[in-house]
Coordinates of C-alpha atoms (C1' of nucleotides) in Angstrom, one line a residue:
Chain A
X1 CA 0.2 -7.6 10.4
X2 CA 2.7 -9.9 8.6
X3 CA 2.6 -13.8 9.5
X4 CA 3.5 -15.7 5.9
X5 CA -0.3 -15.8 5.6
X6 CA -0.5 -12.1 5.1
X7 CA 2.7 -11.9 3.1
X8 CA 1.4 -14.1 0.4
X9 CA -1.6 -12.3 0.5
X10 CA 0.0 -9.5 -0.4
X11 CA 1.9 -11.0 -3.0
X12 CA -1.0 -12.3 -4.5
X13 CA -2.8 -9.1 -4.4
X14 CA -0.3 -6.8 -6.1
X15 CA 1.2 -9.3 -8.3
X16 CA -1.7 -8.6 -10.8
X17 CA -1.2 -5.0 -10.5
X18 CA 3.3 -4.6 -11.0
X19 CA 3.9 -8.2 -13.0
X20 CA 5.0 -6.7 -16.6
X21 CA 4.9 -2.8 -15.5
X22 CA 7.8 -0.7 -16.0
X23 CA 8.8 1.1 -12.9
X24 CA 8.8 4.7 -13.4
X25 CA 10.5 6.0 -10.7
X26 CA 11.3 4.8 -6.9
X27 CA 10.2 7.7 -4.2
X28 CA 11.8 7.3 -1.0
X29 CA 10.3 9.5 1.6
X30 CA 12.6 7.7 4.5
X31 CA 15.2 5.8 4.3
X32 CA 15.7 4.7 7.3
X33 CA 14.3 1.5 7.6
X34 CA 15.5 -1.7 9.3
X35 CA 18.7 -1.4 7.2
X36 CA 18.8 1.8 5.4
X37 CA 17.1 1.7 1.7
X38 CA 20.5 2.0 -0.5
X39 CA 20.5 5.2 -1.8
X40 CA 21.3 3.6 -5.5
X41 CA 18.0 1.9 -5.1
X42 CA 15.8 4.3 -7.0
X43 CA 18.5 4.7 -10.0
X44 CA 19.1 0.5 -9.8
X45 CA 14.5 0.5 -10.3
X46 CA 14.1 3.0 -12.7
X47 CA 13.1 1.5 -16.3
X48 CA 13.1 -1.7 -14.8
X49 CA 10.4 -4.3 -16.0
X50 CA 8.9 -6.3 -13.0
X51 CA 8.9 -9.9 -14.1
X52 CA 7.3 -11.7 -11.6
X53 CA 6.4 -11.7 -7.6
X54 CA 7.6 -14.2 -5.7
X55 CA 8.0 -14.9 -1.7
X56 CA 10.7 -16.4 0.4
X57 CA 9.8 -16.7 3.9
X58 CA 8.5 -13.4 5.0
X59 CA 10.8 -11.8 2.4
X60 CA 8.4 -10.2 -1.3
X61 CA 11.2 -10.7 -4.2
X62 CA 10.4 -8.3 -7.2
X63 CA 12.4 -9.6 -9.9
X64 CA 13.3 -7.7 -13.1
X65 CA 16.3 -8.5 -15.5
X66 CA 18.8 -5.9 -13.4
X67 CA 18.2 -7.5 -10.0
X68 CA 16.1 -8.4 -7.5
X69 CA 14.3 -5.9 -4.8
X70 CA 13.7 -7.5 -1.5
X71 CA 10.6 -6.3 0.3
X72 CA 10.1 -7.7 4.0
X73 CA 7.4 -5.8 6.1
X74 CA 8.7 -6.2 9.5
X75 CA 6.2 -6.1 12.5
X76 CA 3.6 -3.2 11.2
X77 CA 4.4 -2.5 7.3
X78 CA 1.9 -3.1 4.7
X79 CA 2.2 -2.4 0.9
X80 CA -1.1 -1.4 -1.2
X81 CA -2.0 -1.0 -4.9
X82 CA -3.2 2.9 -5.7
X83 CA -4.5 4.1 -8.7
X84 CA -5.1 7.0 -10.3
X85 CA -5.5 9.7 -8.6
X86 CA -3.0 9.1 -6.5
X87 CA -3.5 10.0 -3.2
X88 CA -1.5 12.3 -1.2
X89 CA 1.1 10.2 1.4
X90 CA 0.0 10.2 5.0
X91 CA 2.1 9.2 8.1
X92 CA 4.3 6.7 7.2
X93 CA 4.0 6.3 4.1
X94 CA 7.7 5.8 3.6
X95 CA 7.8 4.4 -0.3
X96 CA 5.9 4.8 -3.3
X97 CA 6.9 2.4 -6.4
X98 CA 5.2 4.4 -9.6
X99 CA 4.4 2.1 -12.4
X100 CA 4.0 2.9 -16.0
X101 CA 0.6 1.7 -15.5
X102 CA 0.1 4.5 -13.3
X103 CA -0.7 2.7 -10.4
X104 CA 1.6 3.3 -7.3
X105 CA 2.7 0.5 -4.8
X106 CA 2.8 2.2 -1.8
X107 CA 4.7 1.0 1.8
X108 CA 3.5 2.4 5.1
X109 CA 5.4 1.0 7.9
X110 CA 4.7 2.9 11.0
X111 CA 7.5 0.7 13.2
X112 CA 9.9 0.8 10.3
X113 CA 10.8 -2.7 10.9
X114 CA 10.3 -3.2 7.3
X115 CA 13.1 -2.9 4.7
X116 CA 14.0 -2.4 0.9
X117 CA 16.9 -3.9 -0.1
X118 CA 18.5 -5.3 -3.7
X119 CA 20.3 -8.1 -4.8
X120 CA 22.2 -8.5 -8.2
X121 CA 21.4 -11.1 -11.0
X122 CA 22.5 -14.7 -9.9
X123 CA 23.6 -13.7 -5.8
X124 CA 21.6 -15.1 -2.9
X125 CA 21.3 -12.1 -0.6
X126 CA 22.7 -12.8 2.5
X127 CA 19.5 -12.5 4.5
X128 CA 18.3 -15.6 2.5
X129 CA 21.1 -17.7 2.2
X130 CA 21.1 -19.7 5.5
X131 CA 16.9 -19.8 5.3
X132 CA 15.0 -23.1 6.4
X133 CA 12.5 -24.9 4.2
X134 CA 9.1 -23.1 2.9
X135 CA 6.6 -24.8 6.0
X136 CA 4.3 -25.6 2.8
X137 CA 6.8 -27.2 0.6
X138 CA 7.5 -30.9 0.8
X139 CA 10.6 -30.8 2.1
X140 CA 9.4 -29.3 5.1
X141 CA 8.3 -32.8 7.1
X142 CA 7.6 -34.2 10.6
X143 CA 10.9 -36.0 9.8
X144 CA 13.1 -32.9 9.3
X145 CA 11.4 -31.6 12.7
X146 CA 12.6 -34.7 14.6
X147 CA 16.0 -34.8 13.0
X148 CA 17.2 -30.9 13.6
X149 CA 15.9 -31.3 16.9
X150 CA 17.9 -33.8 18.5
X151 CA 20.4 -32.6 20.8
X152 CA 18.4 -29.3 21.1
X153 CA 17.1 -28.5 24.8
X154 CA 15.2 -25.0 23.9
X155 CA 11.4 -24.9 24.1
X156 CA 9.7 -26.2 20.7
X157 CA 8.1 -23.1 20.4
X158 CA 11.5 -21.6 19.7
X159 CA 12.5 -24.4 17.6
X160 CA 9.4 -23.9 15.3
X161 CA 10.1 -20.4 14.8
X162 CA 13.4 -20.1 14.2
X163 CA 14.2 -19.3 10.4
X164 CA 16.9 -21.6 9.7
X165 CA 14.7 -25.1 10.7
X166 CA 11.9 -23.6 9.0
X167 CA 10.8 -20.5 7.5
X168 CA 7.6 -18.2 8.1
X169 CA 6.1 -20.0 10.8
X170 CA 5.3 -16.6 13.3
X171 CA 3.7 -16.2 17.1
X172 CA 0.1 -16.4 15.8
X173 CA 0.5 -20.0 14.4
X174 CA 2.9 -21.2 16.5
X175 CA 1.1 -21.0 19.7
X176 CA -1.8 -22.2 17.3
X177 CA -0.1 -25.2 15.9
X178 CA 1.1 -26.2 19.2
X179 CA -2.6 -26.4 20.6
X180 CA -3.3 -28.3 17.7
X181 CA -0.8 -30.3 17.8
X182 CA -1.1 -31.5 21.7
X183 CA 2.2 -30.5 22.8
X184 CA 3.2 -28.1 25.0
X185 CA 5.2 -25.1 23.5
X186 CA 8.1 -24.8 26.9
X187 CA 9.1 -28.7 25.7
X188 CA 12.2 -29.5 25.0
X189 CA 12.6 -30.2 21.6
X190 CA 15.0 -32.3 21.6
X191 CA 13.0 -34.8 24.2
X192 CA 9.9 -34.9 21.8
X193 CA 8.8 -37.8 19.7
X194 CA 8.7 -38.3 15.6
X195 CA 5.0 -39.3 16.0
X196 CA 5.0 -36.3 17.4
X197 CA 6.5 -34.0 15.1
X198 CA 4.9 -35.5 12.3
X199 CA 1.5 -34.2 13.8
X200 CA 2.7 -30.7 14.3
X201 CA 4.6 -30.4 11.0
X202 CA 1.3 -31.5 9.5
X203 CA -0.9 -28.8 12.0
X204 CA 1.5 -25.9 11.3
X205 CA 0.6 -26.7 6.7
X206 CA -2.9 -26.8 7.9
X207 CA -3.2 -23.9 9.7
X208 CA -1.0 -21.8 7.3
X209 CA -2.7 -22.8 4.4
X210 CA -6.5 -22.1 5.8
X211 CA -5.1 -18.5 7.1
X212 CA -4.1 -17.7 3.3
X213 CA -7.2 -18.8 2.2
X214 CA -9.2 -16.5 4.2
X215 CA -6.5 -13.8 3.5
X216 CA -7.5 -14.7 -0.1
X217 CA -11.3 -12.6 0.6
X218 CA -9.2 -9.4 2.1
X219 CA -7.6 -8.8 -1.6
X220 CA -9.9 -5.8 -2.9
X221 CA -8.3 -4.4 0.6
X222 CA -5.0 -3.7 -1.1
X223 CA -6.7 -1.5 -4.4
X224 CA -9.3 -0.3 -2.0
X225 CA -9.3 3.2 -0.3
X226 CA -8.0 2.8 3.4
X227 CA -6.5 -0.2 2.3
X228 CA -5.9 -1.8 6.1
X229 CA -5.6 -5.4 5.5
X230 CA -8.2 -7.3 7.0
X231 CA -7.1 -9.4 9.5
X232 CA -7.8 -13.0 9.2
X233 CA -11.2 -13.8 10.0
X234 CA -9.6 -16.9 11.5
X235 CA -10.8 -18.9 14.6
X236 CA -8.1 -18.3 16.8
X237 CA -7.8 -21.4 19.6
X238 CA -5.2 -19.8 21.7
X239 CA -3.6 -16.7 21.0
X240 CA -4.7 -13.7 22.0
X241 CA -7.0 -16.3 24.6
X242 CA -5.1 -16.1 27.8
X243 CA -7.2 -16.8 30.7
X244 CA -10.4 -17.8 28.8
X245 CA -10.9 -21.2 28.4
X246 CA -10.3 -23.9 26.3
X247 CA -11.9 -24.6 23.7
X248 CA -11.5 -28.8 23.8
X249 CA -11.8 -29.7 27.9
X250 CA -12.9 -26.0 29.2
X251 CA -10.0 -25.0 31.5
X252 CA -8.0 -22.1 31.3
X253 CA -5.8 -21.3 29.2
X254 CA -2.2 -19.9 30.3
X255 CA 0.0 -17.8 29.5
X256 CA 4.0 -18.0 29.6
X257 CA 6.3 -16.0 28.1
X258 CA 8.7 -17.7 25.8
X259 CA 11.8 -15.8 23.7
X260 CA 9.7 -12.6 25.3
X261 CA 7.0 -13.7 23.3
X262 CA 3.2 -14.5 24.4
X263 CA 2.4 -17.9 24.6
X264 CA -0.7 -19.2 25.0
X265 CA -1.8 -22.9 26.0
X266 CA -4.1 -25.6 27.7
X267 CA -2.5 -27.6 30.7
X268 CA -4.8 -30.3 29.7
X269 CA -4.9 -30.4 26.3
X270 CA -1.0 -29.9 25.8
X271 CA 2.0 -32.4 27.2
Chain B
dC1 C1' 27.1 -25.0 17.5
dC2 C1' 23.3 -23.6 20.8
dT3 C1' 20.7 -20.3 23.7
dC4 C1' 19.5 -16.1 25.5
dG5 C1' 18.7 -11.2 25.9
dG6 C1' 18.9 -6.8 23.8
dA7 C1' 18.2 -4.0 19.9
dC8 C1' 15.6 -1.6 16.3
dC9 C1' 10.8 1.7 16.2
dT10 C1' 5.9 3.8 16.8
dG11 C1' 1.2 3.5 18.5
dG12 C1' -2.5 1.7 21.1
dT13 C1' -4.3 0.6 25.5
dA14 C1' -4.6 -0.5 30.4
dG15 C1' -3.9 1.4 34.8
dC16 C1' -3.1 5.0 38.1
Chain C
dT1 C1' -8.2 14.0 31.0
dG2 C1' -3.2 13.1 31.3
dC3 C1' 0.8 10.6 32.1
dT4 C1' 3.4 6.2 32.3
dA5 C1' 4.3 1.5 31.5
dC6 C1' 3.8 -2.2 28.8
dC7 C1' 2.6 -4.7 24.8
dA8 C1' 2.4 -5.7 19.7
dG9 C1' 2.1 -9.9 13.8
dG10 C1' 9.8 -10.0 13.2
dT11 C1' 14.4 -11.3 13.3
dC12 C1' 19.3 -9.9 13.5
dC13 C1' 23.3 -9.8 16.3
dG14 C1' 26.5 -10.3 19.9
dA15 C1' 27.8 -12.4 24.4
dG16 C1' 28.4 -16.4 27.0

DNA sequence: CCTCGGACCTGGTAGC
DNA sequence: TGCTACCAGGTCCGAG
């Protein structure tokens, strides 16, 4: 499920539930994840006060004064608030965090693309360190687009999704921005304007920041019983559209496959 | 440095 | 109904 939208969706729906708890105890059903969990993890958890939730790209940071613990929920994890009674795990239900509260934060992950990992007090863990600019902060601009891009001869679509130009910007929203946006995601990106750029910068804030607000009405989801994350009621223009058409001039919308990924646009609509 | 393809996994669905 | 092939919201890594 997790574009950025749905990650800070998370965030903001568990946040409420771990900020201040104690963890009780870390139980890892499987370890083997993306990267394995470390096997220290439960010992480096356990007494640990959660001080705050934060995101980084896709990446949930749980800090507490001993460290940091790195969630990221790869193509098909999801993380949900249970409380008491606890229900018994199902498939995939790889981690439970218990919480002094009594509440569990539970990980299901049926890809196991997901990890846990930790980083000490003060270190940047290395999966962070060479990390773009948030798409929603200010530093992220239609003038930092045009500027990383010259000399680059890769489609756009790449470009936009690549981690280290910016972060959290996934397939969903960038066949979505692109449409948006007017330009045509197999462009070279290094061949396309600072006008431009400074449109799709601005589409790809836009169209982030309505999907977490409609994330926003999914939050009882992740306390609730089945607990499946809504997916975004969102008006989709393109993806998932191939072959139907257009929603601006009517004609049909094709699909290419880019970085083996599905991408979706108008002919028309998109130069 | 840039670009591309393969890799990691399971489950759902389309097609035969 | 049953089997197979392909696809899926991510992103790291190594080869060229």
């Amino acid at each position: 499920m997790p574009e950025l939208p749905e990650v800070e969706t998370t965030r903001r729906g568990v946040a409420p539930y771990v900020e201040g708890e104690q963890v009780d105890e870390l139980l890892v059903r499987e370890s083997r994840l993306r990267w394995p969990v470390p096997a220290d993890l439960p010992q480096l958890l356990r007494g640990q006060r959660v001080l705050s939730v934060s995101r980084r790209a896709k990446y949930l940071l749980f800090h507490t004064a001993a460290g940091t613990l790195l969630v990221h929920l790869g193509m098909s994890g999801s993380l949900r608030v249970l409380r008491q009674p606890i229900p018994a795990a199902g498939p995939h239900d790889h981690i439970d965090l218990r919480l002094s509260s009594g509440d569990c934060l539970r990980f299901n992950d049926p890809r196991r693309f997901g990890c846990f990992l930790w980083s000490e007090p003060g270190e940047t863990h290395p999966l962070l360190a060479h990390l773009g600019p948030e798409p929603l902060s200010d530093s992220f601009d239609g003038l930092l687009l045009h500027r990383l891009s010259r000399g680059r001869r890769g489609p756009v679509k790449n470009f936009i999704m690549d981690g280290r130009i910016v972060v959290g910007v996934g397939n969903i929203y960038a066949n979505e921005a692109l449409y948006l946006a007017g330009i045509r995601p197999d462009r070279s990106a290094g061949r396309i304007s600072l006008a431009r750029y400074e449109r799709l910068s601005d589409y790809i804030k836009q169209v982030l920041t309505s999907a977490i607000e409609q994330g926003g009405t999914t939050l009882r989801d992740f306390v609730g019983g089945d607990g499946k994350p809504g997916y975004f009621a969102q008006q989709l223009h393109v993806y998932g559209r191939a072959g139907l058409a257009c929603k601006t001039c009517g004609g049909v919308l094709r699909e290419q496959r880019l970085a083996q990924r599905s991408t979706v646009y108008c002919v028309t609509c998109q130069r």
